[in-house]
PDB file of C-alpha atoms and ligand atoms in Angstrom:
ATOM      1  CA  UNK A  16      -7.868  27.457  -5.918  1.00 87.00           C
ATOM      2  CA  UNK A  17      -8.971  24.550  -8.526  1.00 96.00           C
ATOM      3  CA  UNK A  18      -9.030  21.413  -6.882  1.00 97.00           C
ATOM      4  CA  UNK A  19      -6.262  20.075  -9.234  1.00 98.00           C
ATOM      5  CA  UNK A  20      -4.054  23.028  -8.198  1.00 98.00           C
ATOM      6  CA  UNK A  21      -4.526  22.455  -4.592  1.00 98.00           C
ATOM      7  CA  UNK A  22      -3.568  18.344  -5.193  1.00 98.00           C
ATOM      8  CA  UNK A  23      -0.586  19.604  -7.081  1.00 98.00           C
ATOM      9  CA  UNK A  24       0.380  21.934  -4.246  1.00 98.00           C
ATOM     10  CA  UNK A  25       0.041  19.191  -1.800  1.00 98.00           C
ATOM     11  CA  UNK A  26       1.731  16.591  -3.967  1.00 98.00           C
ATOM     12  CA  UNK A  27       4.918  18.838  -4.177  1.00 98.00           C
ATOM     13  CA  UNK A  28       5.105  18.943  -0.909  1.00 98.00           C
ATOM     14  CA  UNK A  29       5.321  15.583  -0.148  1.00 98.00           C
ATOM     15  CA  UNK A  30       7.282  14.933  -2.996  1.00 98.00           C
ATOM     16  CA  UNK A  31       9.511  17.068  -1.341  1.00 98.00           C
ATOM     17  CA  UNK A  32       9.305  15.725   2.156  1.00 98.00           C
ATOM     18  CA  UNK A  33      10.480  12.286   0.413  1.00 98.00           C
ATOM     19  CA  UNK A  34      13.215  13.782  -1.141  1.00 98.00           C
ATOM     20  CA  UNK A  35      14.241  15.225   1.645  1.00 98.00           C
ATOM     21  CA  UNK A  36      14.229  12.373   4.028  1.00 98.00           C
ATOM     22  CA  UNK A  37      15.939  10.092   1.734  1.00 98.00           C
ATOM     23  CA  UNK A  38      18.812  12.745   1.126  1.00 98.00           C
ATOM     24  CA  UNK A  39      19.180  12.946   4.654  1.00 98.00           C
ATOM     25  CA  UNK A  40      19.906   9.380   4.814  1.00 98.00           C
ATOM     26  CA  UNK A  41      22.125   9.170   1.896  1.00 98.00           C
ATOM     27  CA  UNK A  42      18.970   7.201  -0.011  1.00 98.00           C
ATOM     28  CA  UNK A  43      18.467   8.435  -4.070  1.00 98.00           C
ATOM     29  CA  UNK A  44      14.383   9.464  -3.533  1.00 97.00           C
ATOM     30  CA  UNK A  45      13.935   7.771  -6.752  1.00 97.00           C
ATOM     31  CA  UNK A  46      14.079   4.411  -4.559  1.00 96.00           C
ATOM     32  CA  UNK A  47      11.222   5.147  -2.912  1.00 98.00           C
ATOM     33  CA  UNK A  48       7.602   5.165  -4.478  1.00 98.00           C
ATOM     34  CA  UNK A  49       5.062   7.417  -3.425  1.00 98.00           C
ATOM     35  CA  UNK A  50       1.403   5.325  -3.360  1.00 99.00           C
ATOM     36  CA  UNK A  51      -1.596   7.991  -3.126  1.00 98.00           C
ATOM     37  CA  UNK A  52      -4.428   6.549  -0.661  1.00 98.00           C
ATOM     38  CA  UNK A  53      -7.308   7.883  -2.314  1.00 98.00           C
ATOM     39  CA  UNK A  54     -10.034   5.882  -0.262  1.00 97.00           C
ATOM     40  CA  UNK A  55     -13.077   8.002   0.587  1.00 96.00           C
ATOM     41  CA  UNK A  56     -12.401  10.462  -2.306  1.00 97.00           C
ATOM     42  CA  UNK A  57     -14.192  10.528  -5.754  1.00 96.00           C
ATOM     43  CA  UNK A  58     -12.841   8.781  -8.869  1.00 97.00           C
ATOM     44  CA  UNK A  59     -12.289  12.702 -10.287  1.00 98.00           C
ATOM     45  CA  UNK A  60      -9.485  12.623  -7.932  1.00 98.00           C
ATOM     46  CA  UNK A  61      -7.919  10.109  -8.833  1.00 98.00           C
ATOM     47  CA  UNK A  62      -7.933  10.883 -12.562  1.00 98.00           C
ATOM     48  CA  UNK A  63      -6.879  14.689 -11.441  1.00 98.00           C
ATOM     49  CA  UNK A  64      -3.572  12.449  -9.515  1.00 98.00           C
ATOM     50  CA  UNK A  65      -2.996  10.339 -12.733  1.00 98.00           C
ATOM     51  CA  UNK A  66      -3.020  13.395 -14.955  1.00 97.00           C
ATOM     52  CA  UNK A  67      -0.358  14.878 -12.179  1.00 98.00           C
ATOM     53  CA  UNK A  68       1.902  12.417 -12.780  1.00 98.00           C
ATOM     54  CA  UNK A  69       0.991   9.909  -9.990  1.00 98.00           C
ATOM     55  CA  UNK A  70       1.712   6.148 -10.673  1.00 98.00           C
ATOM     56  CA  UNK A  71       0.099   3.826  -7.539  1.00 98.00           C
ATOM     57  CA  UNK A  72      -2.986   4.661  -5.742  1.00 98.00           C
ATOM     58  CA  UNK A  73      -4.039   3.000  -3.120  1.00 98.00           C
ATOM     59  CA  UNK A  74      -7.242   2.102  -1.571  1.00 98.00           C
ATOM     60  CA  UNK A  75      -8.663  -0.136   1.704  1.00 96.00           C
ATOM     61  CA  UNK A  76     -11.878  -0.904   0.681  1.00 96.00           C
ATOM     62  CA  UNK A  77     -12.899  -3.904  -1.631  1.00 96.00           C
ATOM     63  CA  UNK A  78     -15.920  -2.343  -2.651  1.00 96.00           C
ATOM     64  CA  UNK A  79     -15.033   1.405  -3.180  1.00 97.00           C
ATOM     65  CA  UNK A  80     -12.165   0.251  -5.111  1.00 97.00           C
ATOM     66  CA  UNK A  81     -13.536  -1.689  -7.277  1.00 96.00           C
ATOM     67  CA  UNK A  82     -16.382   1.124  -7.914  1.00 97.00           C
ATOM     68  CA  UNK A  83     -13.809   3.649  -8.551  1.00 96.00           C
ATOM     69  CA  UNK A  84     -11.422   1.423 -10.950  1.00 95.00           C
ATOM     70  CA  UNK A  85     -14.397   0.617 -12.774  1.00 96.00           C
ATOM     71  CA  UNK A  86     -15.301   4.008 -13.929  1.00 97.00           C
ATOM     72  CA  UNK A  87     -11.683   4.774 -15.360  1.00 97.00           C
ATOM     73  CA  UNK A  88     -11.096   4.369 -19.010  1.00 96.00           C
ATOM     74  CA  UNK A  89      -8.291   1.425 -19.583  1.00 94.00           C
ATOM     75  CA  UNK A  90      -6.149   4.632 -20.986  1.00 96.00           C
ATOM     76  CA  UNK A  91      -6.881   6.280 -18.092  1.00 95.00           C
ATOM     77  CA  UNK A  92      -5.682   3.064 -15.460  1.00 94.00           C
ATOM     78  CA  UNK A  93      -2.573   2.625 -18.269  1.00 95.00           C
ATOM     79  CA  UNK A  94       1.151   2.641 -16.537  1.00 94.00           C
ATOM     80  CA  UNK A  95      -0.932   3.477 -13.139  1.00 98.00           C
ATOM     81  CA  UNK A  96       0.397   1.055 -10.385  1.00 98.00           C
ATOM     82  CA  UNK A  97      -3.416  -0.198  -7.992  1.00 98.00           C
ATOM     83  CA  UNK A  98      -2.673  -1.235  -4.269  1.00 98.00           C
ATOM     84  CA  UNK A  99      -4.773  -2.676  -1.866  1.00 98.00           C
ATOM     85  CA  UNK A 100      -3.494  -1.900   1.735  1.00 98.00           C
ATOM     86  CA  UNK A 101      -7.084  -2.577   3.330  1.00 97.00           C
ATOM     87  CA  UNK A 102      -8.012  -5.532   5.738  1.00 94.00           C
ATOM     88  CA  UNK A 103      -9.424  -7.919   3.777  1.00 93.00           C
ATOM     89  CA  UNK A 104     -11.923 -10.959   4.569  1.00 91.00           C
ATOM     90  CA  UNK A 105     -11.276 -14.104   2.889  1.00 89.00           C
ATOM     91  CA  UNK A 106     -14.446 -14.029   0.715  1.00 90.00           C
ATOM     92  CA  UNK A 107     -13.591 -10.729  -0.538  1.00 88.00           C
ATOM     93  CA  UNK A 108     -10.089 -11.121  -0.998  1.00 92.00           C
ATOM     94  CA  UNK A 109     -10.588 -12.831  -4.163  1.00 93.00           C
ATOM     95  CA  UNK A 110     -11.844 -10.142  -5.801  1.00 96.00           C
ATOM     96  CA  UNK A 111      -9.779  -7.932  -5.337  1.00 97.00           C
ATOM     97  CA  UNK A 112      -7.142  -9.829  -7.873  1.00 97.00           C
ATOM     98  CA  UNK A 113      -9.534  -8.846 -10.442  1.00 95.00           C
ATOM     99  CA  UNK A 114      -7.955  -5.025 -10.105  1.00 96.00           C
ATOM    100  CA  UNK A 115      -5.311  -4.650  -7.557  1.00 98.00           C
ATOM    101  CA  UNK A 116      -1.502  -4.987  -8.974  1.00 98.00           C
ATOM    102  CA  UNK A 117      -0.352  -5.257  -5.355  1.00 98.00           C
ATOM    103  CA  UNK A 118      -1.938  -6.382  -2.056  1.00 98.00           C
ATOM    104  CA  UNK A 119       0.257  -5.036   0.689  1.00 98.00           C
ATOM    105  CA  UNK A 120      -2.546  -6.141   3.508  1.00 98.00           C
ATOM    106  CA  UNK A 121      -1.949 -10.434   3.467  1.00 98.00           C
ATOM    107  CA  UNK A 122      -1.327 -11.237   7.075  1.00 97.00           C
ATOM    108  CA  UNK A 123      -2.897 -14.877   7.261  1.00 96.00           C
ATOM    109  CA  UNK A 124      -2.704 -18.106   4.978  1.00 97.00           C
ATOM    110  CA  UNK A 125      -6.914 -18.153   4.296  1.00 96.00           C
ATOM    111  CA  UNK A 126      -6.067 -14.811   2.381  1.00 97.00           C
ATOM    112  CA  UNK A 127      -3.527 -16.103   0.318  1.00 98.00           C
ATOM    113  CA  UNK A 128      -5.741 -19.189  -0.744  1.00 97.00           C
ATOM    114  CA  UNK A 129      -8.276 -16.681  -1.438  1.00 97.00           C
ATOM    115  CA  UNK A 130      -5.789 -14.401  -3.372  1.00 98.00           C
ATOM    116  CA  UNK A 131      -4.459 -17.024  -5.137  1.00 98.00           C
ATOM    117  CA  UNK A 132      -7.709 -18.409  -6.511  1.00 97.00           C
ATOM    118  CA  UNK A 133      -8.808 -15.612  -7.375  1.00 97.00           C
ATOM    119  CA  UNK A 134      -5.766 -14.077  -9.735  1.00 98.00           C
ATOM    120  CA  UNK A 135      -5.767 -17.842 -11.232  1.00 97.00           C
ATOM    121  CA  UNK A 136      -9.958 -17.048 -11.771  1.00 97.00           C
ATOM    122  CA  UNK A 137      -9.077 -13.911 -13.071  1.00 97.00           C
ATOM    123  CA  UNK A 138      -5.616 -14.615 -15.191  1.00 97.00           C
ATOM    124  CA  UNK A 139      -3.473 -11.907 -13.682  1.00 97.00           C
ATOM    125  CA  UNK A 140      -0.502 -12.048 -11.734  1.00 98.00           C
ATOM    126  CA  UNK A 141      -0.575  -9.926  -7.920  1.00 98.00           C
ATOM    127  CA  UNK A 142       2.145  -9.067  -6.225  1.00 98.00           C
ATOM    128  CA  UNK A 143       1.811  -9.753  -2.057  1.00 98.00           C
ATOM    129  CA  UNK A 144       3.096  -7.335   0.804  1.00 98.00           C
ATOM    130  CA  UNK A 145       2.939  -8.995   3.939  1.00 98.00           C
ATOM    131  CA  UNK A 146       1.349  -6.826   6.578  1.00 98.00           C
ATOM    132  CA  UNK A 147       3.116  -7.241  10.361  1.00 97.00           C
ATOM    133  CA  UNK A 148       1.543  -6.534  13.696  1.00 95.00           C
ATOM    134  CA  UNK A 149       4.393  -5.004  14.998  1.00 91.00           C
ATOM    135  CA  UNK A 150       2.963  -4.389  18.623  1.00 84.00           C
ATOM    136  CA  UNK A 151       0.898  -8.076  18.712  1.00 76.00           C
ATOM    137  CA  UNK A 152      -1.449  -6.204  20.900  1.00 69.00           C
ATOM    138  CA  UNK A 153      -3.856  -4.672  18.542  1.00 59.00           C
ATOM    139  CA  UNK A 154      -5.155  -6.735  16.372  1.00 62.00           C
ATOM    140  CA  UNK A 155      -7.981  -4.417  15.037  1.00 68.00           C
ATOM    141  CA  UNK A 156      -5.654  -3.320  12.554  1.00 75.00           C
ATOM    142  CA  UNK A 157      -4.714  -6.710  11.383  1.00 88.00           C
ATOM    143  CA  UNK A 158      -0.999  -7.706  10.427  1.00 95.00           C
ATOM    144  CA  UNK A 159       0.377 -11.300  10.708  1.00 96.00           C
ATOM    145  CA  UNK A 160       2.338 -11.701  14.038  1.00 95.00           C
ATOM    146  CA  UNK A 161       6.306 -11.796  14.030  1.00 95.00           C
ATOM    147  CA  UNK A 162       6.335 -15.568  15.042  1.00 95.00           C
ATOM    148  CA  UNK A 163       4.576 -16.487  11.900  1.00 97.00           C
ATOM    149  CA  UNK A 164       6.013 -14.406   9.481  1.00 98.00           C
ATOM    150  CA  UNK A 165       8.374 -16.579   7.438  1.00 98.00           C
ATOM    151  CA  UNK A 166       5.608 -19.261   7.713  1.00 98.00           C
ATOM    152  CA  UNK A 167       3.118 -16.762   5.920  1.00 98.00           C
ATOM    153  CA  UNK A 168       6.093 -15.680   3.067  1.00 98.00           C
ATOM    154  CA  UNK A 169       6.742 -19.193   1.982  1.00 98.00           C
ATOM    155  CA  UNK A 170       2.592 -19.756   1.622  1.00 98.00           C
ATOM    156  CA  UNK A 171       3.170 -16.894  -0.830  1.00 98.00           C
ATOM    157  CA  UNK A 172       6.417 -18.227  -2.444  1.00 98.00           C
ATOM    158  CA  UNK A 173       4.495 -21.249  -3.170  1.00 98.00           C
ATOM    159  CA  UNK A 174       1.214 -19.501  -4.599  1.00 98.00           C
ATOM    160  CA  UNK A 175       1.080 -19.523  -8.038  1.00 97.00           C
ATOM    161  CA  UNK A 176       0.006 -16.071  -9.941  1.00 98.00           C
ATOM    162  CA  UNK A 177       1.372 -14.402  -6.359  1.00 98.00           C
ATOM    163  CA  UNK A 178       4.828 -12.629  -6.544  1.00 98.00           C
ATOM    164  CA  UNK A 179       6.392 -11.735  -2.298  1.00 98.00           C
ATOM    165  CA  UNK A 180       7.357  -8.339  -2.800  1.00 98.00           C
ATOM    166  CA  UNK A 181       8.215  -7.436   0.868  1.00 98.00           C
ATOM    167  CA  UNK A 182       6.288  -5.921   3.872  1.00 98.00           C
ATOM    168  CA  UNK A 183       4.128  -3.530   5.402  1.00 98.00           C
ATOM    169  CA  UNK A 184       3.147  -2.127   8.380  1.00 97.00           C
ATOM    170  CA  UNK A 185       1.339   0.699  10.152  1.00 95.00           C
ATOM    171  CA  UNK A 186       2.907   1.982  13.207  1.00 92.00           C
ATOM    172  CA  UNK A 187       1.619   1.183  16.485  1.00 90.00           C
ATOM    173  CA  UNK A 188      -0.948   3.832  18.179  1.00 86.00           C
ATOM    174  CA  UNK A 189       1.861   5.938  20.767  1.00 84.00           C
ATOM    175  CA  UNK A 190       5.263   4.873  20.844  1.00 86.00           C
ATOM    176  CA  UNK A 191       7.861   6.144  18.528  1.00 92.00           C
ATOM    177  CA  UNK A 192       7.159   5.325  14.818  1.00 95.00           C
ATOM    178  CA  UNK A 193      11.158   5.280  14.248  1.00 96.00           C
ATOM    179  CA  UNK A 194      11.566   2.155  16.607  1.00 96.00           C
ATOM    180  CA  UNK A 195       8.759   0.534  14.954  1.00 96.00           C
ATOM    181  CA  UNK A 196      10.317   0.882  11.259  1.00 97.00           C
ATOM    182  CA  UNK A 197      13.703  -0.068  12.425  1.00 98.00           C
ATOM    183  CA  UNK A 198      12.148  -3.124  14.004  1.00 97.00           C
ATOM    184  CA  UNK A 199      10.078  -3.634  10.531  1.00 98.00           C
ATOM    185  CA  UNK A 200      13.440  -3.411   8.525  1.00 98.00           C
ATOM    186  CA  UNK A 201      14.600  -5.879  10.335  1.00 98.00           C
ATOM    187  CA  UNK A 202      12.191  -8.381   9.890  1.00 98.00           C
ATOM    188  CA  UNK A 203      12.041  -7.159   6.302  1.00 98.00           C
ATOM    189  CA  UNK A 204      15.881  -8.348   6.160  1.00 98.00           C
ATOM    190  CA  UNK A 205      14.802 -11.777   7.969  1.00 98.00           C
ATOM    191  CA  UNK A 206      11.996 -12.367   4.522  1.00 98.00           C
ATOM    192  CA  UNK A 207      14.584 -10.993   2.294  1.00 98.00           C
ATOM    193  CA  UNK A 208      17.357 -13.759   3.398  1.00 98.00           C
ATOM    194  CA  UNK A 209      14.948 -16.153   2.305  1.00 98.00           C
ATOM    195  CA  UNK A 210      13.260 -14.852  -0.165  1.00 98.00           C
ATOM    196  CA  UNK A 211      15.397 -12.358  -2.051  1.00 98.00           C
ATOM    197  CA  UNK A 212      13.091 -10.953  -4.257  1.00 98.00           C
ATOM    198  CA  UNK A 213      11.181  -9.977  -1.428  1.00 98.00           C
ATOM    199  CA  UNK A 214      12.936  -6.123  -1.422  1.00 98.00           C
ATOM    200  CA  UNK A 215      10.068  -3.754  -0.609  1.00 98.00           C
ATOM    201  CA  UNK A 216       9.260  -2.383   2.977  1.00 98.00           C
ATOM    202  CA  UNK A 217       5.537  -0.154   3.018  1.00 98.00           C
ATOM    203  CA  UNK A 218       5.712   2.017   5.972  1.00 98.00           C
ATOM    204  CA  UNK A 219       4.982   5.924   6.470  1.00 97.00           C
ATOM    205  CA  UNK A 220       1.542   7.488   6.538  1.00 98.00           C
ATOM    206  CA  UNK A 221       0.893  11.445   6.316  1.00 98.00           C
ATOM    207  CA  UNK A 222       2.341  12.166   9.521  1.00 96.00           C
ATOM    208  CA  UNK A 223       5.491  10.021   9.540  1.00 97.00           C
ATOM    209  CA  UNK A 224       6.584   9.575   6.095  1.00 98.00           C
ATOM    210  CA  UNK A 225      10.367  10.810   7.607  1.00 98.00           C
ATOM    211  CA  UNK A 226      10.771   8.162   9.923  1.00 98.00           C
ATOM    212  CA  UNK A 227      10.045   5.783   7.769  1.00 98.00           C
ATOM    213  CA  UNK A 228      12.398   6.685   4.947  1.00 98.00           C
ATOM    214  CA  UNK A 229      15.006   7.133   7.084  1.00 98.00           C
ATOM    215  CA  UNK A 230      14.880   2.935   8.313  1.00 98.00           C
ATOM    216  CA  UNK A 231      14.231   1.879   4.408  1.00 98.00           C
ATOM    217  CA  UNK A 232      10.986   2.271   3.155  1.00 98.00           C
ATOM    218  CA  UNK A 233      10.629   1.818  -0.494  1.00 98.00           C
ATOM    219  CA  UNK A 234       7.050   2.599  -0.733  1.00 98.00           C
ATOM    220  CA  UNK A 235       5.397   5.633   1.627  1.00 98.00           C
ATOM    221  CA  UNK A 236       1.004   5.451   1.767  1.00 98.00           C
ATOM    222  CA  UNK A 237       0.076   8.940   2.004  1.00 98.00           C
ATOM    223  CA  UNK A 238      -3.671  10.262   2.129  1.00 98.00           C
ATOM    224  CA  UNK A 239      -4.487  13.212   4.276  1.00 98.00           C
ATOM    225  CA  UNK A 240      -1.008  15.030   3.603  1.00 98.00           C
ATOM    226  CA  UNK A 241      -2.088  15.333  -0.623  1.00 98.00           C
ATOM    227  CA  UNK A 242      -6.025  14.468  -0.770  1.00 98.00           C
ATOM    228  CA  UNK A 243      -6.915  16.786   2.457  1.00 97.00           C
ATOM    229  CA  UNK A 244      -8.564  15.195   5.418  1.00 95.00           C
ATOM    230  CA  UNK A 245     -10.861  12.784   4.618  1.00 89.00           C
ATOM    231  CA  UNK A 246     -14.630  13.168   4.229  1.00 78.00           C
ATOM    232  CA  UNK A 247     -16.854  10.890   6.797  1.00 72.00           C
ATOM    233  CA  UNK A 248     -18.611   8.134   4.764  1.00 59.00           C
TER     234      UNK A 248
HETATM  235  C1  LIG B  20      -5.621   5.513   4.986  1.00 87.14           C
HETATM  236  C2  LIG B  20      -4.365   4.744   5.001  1.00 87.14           C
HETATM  237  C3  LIG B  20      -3.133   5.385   4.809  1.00 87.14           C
HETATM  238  C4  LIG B  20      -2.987   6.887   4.594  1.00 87.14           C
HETATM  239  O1  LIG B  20      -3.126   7.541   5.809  1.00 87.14           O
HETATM  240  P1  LIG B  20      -2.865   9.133   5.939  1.00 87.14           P
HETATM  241  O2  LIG B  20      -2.588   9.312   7.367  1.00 87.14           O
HETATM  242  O3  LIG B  20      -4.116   9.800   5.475  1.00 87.14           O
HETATM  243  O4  LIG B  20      -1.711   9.462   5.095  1.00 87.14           O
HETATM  244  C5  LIG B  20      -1.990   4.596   4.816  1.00 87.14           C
HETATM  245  N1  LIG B  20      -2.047   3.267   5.014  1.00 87.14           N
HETATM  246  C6  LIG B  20      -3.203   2.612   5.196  1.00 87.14           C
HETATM  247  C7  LIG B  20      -3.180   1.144   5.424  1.00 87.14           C
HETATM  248  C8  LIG B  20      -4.395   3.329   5.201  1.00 87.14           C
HETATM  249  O5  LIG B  20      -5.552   2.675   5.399  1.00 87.14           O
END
């Protein structure tokens, strides 16, 4: 099978995994968006994903991204959605306004500043997820802790060329990923109360897309389940 067939296959399927979760809620699928993590895999497959219909990719790494975005045509990047949903240092953070629509990986004020300078250096506007640790126990895989949450929205209220979109979060390693998203909705209802623009909850990988659907996720990050598992660097 062509490469392209075997992403379409695998796209379907997760196109219908969505669908099906949301139905099962009562949720219209169209309300959540479907962003393709294409980090470790070649810029082809990202334009085979575009020509599929796909309209965010995602990727974690400031300097693979940046590689990859470069080589596509700006016909080829038009109406396509970039995210950034990688941990980010504060001297790299402001490049990655140069190409990334959305950040969905802020968790600390230095990375706002950074952000912020950087889409004002660059003259576009980014739109800001705010990653939660939602164990506070693990901080290898970043995420601004509960307590400071609403402190780190308003930093990003008061940015200028940054939009708050909402939150993200990667479940916790063991544990059920259904009591993590339900805990994430929550606090995704605390940001929204004050900031009700802020409407968009990031959460569901490959394996647990469902669960996340079913407690409000508007945006699912999906890799291995449509790219294949992914090659070592
Ligand atoms: C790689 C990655 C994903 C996709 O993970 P899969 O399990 O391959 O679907 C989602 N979110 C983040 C932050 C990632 O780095």
């Amino acid at each position: 099978m062509s490469r392209s067939a075997e992403l379409r296959d695998n796209l379907t399927t997760v196109q219908r995994r969505i669908a099906g979760a949301a139905r099962s809620v009562g949720r219209d699928p169209g309300e959540v968006d479907l962003v393709v993590i294409t980090k470790y895999f070649p810029v082809d497959d990202v334009r085979r994903l575009i020509d599929l219909g796909v309209q965010h990719v995602g990727e974690n790494k400031d300097q693979e991204a940046s590689q990859k975005l470069a080589d596509l045509s700006a016909a080829e990047r038009e109406g396509v959605r970039v995210h950034f949903v990688g941990q980010l240092q504060s001297n790299k953070a402001g490049h990655v306004s140069a190409y990334a629509d959305v950040v969905q990986s802020v968790d600390r004020a230095k990375i706002v500043n950074a952000l912020a300078k950087g889409a004002a250096r660059h003259e576009r506007d980014v739109d800001v997820m705010l990653q939660v640790d939602l164990d506070g126990s693990d901080p290898g895989r970043g995420g601004v802790l509960v307590d400071d949450l609403l402190d780190l929205a308003q930093s990003v209220a008061d940015a200028d060329r940054l939009t708050l979109r909402g939150v993200m979060a990667v479940a916790p390693r063991g544990g059920d990923a259904g009591d993590a998203f339900a805990r994430l909705a929550e606090l995704a209802g605390t940001v929204q109360a004050v900031h009700p623009g802020a409407d968009c909850i990031s959460a569901g990988m490959s394996a647990d897309l469902e669960a996340a659907i079913e407690h409000g996720a508007t945006h699912v990050r999906v890799g291995s389940a449509i790219l294949g598992p992914r090659p070592s660097l």
